[in-house]
PDB file of C-alpha atoms in Angstrom:
ATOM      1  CA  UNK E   1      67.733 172.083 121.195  1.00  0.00           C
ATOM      2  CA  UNK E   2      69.359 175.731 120.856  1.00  0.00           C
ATOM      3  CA  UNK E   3      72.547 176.751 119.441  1.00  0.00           C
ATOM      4  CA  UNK E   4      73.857 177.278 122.570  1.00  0.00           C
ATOM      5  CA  UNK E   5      72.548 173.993 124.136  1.00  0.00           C
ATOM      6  CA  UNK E   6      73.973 172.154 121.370  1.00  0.00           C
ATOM      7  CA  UNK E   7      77.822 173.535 121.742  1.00  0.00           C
ATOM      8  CA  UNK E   8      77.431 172.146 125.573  1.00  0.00           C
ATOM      9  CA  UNK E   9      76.192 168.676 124.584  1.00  0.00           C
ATOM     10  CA  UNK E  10      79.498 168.571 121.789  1.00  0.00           C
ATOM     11  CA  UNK E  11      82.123 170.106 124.574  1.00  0.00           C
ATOM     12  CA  UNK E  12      80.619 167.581 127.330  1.00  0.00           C
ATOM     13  CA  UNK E  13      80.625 164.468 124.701  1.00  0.00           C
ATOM     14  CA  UNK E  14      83.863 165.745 123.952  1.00  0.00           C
ATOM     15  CA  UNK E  15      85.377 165.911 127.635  1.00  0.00           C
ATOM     16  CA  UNK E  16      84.022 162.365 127.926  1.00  0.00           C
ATOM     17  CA  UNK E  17      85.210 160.738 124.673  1.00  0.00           C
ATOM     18  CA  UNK E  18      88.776 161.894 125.547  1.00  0.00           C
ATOM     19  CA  UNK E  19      89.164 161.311 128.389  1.00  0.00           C
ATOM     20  CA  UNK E  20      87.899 157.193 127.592  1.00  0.00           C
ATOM     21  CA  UNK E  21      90.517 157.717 125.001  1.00  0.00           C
ATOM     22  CA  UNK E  22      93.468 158.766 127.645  1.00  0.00           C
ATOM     23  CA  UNK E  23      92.187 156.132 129.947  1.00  0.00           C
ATOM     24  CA  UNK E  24      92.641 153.396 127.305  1.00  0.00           C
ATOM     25  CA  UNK E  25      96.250 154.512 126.389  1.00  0.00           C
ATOM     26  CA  UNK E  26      97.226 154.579 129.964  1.00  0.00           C
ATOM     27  CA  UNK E  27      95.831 151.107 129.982  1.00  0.00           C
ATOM     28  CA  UNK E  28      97.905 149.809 126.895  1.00  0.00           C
ATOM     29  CA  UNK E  29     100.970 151.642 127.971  1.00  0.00           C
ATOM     30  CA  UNK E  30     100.279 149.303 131.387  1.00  0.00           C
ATOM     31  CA  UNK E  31      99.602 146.085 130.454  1.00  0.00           C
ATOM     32  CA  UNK E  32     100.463 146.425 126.245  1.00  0.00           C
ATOM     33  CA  UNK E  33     103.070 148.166 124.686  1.00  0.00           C
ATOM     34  CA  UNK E  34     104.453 151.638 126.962  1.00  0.00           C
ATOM     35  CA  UNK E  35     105.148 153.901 123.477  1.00  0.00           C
ATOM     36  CA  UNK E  36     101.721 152.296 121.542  1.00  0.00           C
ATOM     37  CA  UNK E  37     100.208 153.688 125.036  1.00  0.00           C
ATOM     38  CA  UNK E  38     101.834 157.010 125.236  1.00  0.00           C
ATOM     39  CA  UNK E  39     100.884 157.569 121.756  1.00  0.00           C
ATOM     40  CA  UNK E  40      97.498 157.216 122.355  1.00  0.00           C
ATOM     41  CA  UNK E  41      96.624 159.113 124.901  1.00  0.00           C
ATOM     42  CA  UNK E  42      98.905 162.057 122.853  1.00  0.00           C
ATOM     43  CA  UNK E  43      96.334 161.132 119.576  1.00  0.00           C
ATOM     44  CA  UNK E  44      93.340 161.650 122.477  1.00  0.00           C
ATOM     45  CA  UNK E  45      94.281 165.372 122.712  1.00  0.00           C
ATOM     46  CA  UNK E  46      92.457 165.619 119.051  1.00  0.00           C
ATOM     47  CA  UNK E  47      89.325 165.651 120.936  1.00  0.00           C
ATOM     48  CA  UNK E  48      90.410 167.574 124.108  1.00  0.00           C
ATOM     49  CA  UNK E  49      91.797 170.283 121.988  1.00  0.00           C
ATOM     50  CA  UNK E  50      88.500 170.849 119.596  1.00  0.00           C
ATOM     51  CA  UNK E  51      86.826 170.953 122.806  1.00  0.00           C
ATOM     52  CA  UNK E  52      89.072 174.102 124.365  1.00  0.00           C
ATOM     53  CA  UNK E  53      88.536 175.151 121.178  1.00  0.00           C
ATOM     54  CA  UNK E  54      85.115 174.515 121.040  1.00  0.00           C
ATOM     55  CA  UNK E  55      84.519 176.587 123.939  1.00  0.00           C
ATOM     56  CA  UNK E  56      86.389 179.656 122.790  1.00  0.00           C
ATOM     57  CA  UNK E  57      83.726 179.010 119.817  1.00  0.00           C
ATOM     58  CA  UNK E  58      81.211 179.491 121.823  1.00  0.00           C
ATOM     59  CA  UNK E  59      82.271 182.917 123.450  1.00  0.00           C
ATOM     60  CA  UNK E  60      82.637 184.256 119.972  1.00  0.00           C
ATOM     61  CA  UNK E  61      79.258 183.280 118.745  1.00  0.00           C
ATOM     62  CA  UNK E  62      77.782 184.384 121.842  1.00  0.00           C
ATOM     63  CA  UNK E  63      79.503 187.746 122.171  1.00  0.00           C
ATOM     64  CA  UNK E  64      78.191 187.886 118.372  1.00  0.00           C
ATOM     65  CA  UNK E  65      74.420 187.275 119.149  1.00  0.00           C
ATOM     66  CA  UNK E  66      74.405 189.580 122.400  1.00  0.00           C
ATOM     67  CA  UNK E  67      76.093 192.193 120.291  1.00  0.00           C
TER      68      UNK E  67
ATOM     69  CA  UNK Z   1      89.731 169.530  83.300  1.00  0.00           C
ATOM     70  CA  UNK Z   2      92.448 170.820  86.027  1.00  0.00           C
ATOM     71  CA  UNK Z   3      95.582 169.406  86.814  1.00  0.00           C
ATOM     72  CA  UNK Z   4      95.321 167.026  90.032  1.00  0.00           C
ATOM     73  CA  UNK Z   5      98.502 168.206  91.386  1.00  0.00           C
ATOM     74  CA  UNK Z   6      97.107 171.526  90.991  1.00  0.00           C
ATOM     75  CA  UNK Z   7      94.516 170.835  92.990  1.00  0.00           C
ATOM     76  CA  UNK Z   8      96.322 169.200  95.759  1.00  0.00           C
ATOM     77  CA  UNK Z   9      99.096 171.858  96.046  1.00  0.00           C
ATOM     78  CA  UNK Z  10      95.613 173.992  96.391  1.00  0.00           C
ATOM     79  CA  UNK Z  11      94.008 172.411  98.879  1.00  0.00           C
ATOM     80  CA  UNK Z  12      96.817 171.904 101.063  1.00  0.00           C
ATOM     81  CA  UNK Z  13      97.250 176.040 100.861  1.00  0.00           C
ATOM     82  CA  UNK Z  14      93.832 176.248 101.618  1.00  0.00           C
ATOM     83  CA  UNK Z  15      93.553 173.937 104.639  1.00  0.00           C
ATOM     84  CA  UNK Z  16      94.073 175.111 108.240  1.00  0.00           C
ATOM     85  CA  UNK Z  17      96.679 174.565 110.600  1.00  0.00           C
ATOM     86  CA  UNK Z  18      93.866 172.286 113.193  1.00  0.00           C
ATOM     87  CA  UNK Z  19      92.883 170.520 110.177  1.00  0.00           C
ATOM     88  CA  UNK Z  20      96.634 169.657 109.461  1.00  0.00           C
ATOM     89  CA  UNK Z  21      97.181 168.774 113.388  1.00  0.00           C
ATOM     90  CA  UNK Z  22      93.776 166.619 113.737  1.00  0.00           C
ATOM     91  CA  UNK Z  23      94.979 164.715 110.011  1.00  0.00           C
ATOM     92  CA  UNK Z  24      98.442 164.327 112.014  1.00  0.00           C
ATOM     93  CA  UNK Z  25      96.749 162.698 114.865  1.00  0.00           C
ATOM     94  CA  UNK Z  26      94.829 160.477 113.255  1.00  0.00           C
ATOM     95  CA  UNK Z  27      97.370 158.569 111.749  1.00  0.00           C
ATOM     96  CA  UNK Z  28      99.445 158.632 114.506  1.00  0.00           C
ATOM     97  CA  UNK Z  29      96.094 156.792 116.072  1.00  0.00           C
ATOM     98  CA  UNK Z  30      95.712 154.857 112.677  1.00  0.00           C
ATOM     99  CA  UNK Z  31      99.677 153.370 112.791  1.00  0.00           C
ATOM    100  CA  UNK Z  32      99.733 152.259 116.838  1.00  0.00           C
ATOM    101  CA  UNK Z  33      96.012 150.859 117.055  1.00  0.00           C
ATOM    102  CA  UNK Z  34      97.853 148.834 113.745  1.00  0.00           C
ATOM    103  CA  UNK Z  35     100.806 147.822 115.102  1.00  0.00           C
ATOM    104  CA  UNK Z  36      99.351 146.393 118.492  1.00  0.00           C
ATOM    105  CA  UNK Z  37      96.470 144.339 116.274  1.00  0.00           C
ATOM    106  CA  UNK Z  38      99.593 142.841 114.334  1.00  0.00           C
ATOM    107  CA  UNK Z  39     101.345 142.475 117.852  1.00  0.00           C
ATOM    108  CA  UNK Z  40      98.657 140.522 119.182  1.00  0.00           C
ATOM    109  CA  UNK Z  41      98.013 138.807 115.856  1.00  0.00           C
ATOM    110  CA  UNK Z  42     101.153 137.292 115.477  1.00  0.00           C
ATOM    111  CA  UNK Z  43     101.653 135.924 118.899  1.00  0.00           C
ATOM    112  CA  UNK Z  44     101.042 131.676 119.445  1.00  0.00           C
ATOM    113  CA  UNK Z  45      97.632 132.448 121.052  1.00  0.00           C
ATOM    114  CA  UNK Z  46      95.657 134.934 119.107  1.00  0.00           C
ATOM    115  CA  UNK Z  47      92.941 136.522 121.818  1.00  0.00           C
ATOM    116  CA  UNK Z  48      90.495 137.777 119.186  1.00  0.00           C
ATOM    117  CA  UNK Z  49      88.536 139.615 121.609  1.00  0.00           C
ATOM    118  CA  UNK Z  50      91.378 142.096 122.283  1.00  0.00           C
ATOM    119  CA  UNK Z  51      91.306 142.645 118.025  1.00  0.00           C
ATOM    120  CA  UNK Z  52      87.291 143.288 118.092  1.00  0.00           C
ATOM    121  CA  UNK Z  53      88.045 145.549 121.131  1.00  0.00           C
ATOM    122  CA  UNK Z  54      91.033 147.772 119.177  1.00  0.00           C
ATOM    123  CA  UNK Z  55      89.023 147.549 116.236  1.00  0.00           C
ATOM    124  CA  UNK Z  56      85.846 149.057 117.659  1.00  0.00           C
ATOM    125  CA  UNK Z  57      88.275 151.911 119.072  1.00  0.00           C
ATOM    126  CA  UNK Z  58      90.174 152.481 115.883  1.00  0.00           C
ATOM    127  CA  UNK Z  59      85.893 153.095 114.323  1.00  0.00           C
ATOM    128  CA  UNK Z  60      84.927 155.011 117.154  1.00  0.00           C
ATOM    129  CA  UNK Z  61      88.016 156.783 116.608  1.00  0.00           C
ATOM    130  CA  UNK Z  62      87.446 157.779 113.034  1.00  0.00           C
ATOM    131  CA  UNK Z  63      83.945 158.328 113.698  1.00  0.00           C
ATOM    132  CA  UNK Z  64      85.171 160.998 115.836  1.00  0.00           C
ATOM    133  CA  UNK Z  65      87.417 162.232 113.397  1.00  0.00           C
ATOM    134  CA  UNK Z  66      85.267 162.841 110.807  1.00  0.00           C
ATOM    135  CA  UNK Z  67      82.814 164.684 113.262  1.00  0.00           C
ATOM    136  CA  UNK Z  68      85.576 166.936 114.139  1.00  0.00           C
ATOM    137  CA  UNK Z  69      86.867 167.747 110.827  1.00  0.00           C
ATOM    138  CA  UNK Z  70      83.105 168.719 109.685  1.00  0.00           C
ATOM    139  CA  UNK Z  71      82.369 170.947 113.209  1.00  0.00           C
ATOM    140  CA  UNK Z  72      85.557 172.893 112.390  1.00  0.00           C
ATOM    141  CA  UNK Z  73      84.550 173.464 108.639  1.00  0.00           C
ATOM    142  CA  UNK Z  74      81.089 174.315 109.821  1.00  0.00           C
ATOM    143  CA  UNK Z  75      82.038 177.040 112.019  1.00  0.00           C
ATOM    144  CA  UNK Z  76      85.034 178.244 109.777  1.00  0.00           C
ATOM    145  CA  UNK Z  77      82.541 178.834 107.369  1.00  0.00           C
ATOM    146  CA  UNK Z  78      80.026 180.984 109.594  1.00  0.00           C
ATOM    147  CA  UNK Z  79      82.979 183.112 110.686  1.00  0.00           C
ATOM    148  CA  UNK Z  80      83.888 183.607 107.475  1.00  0.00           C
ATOM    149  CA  UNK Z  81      80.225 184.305 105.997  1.00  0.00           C
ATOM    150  CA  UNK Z  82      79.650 186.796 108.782  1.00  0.00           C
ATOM    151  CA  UNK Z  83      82.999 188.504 108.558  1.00  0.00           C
ATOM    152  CA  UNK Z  84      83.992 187.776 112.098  1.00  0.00           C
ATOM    153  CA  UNK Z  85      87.905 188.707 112.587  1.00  0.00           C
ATOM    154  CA  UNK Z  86      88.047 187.025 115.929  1.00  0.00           C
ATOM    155  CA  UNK Z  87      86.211 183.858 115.359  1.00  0.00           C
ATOM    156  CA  UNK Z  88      88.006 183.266 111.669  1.00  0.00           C
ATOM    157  CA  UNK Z  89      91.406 183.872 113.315  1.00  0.00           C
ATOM    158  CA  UNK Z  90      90.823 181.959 115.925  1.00  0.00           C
ATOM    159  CA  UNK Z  91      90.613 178.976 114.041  1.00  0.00           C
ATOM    160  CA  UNK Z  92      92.952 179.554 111.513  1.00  0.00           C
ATOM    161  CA  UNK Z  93      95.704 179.979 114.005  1.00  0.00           C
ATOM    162  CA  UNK Z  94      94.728 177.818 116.574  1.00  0.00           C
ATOM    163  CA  UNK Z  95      97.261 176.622 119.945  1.00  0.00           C
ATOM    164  CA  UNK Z  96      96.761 173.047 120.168  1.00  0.00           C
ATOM    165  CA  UNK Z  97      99.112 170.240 122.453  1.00  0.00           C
ATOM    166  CA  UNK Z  98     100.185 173.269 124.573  1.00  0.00           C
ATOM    167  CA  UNK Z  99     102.902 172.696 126.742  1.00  0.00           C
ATOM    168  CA  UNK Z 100     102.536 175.804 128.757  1.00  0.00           C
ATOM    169  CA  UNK Z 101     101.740 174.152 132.419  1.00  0.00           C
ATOM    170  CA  UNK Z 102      99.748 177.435 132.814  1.00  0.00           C
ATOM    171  CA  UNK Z 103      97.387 178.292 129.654  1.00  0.00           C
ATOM    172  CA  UNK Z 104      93.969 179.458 130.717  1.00  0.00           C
ATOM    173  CA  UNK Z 105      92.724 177.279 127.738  1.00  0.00           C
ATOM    174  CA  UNK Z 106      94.434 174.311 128.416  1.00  0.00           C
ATOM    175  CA  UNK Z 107      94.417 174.091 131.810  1.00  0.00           C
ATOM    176  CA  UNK Z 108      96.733 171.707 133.417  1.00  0.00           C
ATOM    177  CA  UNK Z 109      95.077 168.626 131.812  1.00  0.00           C
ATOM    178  CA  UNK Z 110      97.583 167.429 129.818  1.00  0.00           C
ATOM    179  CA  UNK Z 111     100.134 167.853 133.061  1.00  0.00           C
ATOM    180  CA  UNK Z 112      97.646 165.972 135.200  1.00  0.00           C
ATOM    181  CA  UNK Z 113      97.779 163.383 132.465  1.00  0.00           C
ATOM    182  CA  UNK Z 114     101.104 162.882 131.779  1.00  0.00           C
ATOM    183  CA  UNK Z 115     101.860 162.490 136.115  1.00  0.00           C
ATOM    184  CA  UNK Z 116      98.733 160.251 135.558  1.00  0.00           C
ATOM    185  CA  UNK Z 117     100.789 158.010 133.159  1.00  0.00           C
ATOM    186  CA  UNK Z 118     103.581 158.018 135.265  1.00  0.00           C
ATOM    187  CA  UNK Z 119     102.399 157.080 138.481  1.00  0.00           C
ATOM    188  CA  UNK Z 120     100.640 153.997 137.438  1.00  0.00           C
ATOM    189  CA  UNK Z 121     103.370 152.935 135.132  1.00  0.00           C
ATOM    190  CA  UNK Z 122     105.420 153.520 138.178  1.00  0.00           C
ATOM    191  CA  UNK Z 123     103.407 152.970 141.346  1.00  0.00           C
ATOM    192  CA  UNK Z 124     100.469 150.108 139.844  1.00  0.00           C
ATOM    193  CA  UNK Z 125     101.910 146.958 141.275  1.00  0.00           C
ATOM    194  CA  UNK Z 126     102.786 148.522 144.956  1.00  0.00           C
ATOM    195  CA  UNK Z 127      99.744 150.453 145.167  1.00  0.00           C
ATOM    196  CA  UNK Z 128      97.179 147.329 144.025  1.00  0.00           C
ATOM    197  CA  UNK Z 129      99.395 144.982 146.795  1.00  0.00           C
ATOM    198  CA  UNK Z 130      98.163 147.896 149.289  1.00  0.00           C
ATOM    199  CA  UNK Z 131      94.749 148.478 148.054  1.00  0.00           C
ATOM    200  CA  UNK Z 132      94.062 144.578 147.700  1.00  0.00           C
ATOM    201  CA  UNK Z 133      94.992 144.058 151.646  1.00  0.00           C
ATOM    202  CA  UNK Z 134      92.502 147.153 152.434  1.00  0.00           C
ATOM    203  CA  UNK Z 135      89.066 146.888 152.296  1.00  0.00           C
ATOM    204  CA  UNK Z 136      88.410 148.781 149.335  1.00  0.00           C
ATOM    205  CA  UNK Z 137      86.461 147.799 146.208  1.00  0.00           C
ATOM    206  CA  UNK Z 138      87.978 148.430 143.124  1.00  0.00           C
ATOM    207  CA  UNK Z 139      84.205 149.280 141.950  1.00  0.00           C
ATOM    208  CA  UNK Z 140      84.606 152.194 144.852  1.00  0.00           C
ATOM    209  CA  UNK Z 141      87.933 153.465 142.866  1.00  0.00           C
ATOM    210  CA  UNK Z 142      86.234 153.146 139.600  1.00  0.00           C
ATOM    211  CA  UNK Z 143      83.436 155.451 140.794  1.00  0.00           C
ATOM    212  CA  UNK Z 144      85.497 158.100 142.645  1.00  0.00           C
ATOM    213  CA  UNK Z 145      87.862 158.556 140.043  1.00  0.00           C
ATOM    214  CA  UNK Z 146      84.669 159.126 137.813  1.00  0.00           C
ATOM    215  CA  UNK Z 147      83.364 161.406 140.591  1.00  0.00           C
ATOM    216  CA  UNK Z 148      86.307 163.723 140.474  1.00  0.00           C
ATOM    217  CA  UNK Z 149      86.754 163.813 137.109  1.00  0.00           C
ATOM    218  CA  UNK Z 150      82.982 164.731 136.389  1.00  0.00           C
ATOM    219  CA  UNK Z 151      84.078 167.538 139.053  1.00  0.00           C
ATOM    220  CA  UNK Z 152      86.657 169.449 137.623  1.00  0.00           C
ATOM    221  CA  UNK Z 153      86.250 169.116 134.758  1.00  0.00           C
ATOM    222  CA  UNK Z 154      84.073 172.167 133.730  1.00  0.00           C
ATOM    223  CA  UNK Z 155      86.207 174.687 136.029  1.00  0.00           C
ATOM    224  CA  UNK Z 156      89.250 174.545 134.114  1.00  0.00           C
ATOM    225  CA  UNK Z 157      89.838 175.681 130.195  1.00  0.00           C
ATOM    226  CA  UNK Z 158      87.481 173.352 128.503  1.00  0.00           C
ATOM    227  CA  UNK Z 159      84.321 173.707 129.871  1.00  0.00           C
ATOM    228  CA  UNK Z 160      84.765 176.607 132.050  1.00  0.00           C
ATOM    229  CA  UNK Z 161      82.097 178.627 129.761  1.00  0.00           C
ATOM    230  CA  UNK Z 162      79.449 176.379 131.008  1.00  0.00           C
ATOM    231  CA  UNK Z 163      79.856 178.045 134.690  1.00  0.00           C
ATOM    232  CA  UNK Z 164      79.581 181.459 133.116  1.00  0.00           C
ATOM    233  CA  UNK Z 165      82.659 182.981 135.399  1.00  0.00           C
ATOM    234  CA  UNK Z 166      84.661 185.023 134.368  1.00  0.00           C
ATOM    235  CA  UNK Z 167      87.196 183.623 132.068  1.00  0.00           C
ATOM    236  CA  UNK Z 168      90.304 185.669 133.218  1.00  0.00           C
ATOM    237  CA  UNK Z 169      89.962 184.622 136.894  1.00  0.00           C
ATOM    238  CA  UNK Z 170      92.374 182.444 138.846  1.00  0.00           C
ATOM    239  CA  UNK Z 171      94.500 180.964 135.837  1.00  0.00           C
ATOM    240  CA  UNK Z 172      96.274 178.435 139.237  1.00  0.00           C
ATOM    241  CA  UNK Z 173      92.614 177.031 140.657  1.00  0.00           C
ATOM    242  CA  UNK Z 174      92.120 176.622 136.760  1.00  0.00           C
ATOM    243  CA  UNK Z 175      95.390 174.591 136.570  1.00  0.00           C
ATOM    244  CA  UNK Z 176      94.945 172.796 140.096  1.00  0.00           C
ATOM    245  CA  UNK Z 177      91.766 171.167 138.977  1.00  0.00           C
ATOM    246  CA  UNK Z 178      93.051 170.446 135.347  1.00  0.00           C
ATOM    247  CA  UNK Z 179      95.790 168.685 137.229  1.00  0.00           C
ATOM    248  CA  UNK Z 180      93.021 167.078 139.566  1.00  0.00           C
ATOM    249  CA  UNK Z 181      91.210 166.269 136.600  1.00  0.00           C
ATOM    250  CA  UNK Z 182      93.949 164.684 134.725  1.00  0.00           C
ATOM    251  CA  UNK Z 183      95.388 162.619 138.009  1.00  0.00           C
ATOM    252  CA  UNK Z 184      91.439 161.237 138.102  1.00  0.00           C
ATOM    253  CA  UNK Z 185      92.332 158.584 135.155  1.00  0.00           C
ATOM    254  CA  UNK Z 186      94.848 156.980 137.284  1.00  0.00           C
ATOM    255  CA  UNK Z 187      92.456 156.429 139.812  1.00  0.00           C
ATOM    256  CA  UNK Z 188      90.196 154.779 137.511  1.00  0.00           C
ATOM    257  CA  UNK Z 189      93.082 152.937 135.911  1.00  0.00           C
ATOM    258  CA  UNK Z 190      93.851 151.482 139.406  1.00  0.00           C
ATOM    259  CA  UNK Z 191      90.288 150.111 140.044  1.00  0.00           C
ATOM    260  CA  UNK Z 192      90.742 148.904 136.226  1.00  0.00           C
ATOM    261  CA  UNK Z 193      93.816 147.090 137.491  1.00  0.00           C
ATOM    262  CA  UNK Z 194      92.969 145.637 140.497  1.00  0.00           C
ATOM    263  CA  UNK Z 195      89.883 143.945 138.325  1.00  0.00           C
ATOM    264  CA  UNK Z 196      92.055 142.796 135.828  1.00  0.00           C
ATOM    265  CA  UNK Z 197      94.411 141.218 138.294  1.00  0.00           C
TER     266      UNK Z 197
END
């Protein structure tokens, strides 16, 4: 698998894995605890921001190769 | 040998401002995924299925973590080997939680999320009494919540290099569908709900 190839696979796992992370919190903060909930899906943004960053990475390190 | 305090006063100099947020997170994860095992452990019926479940989360979680905290080091350290300005800056001041409704980077994720949150905390019970007297399958919600999620997702700020567009174009479609995106979960979380119920 290229470099390139690689980044997708980690922003796309990424996407997914917080998004399953918001969806739980929204579940807790339903049927749980509301704050445990909202906290959650605020801790989920850990992997939603590395992937915006991620991406961002990827321009860099592309701009870098072309260049 | 050297002084441990010296060494921890250096390595928190030395450590950058997403490693800082991501350690901030994590224990903000750590203390709640805590706090509701000990709220369901000290309750008359223990249900020790909902402890495996939190438990798995909590690994998967700091599997995560740890994955995260090694990517960022990995590419900090190619930046910095190959001199790049750009790519070493942008990690060492990185935007992270943004609350601007309209970064290009963010897109309006975290907005779709939050309205999300509060229409099923607000809406679940009258909208599952309305869905439940309808026809439709909760396995049909489940899927087109997936659907539109899997949809938007790359055309606003987090994936929107895998379309190879230009980055600078429409900043409000790129909002729009990170709102879209965002409102998605609730649709799942309804189908969730009107399984559970």
């Amino acid at each position: 698998m290229d470099n390139r190839s690689k980044q997708i696979f980690k922003g796309v796992s990424l996407t997914i894995i917080s998004a399953l992370f918001a969806l739980f919190g929204i579940i807790i903060a339903n049927y749980q605890n509301l704050i445990a909930g909202i906290l959650i899906v605020v801790a989920s943004s850990l992997f939603w921001g590395y992937a915006c960053l991620l991406s961002e990475i990827v321009e860099i390190r592309e701009k870098r190769t072309a260049s | 040998m050297p002084s441990v305090r010296n060494s921890r006063n250096k390595r928190k100099k030395n450590s950058i401002v997403i490693e800082r947020i991501a350690y901030s997170l994590f224990y903000l994860f750590s203390i709640v995924i805590f706090y509701l095992i000990w709220d369901i452990y000290r309750k008359e019926t223990i249900v020790w299925e909902a402890i495996y479940v939190y438990i798995i989360v909590y690994l998967a979680f700091l599997v995560g973590f740890i994955l995260i905290i090694n990517d960022i080091y990995n590419n900090y350290n190619y930046f910095k080997n190959v001199k790049d300005k750009k790519g070493t800056e942008l990690i060492e001041d990185i935007h992270f939680l943004c609350a601007n409704p309209i970064c290009p980077r963010c897109g309006g994720w975290y907005w779709g999320l939050t309205v999300s949150l509060m229409i099923t905390l607000a809406f679940k019970d009258s909208v599952i009494s309305i869905l439940n007297d309808s026809v439709l399958s909760p396995y049909i919600l489940i899927v087109l919540g997936v659907l539109i999620f899997m949809i938007t997702t790359p055309f606003h700020g987090v994936l929107n290099f895998l379309t190879k567009k230009n980055q600078k174009t429409n900043d409000k479609l790129k909002l729009a569908f990170g709102i879209i995106s965002g409102l998605s979960l609730s649709v799942i979380v309804f189908g969730i709900s009107m399984l559970l119920n």
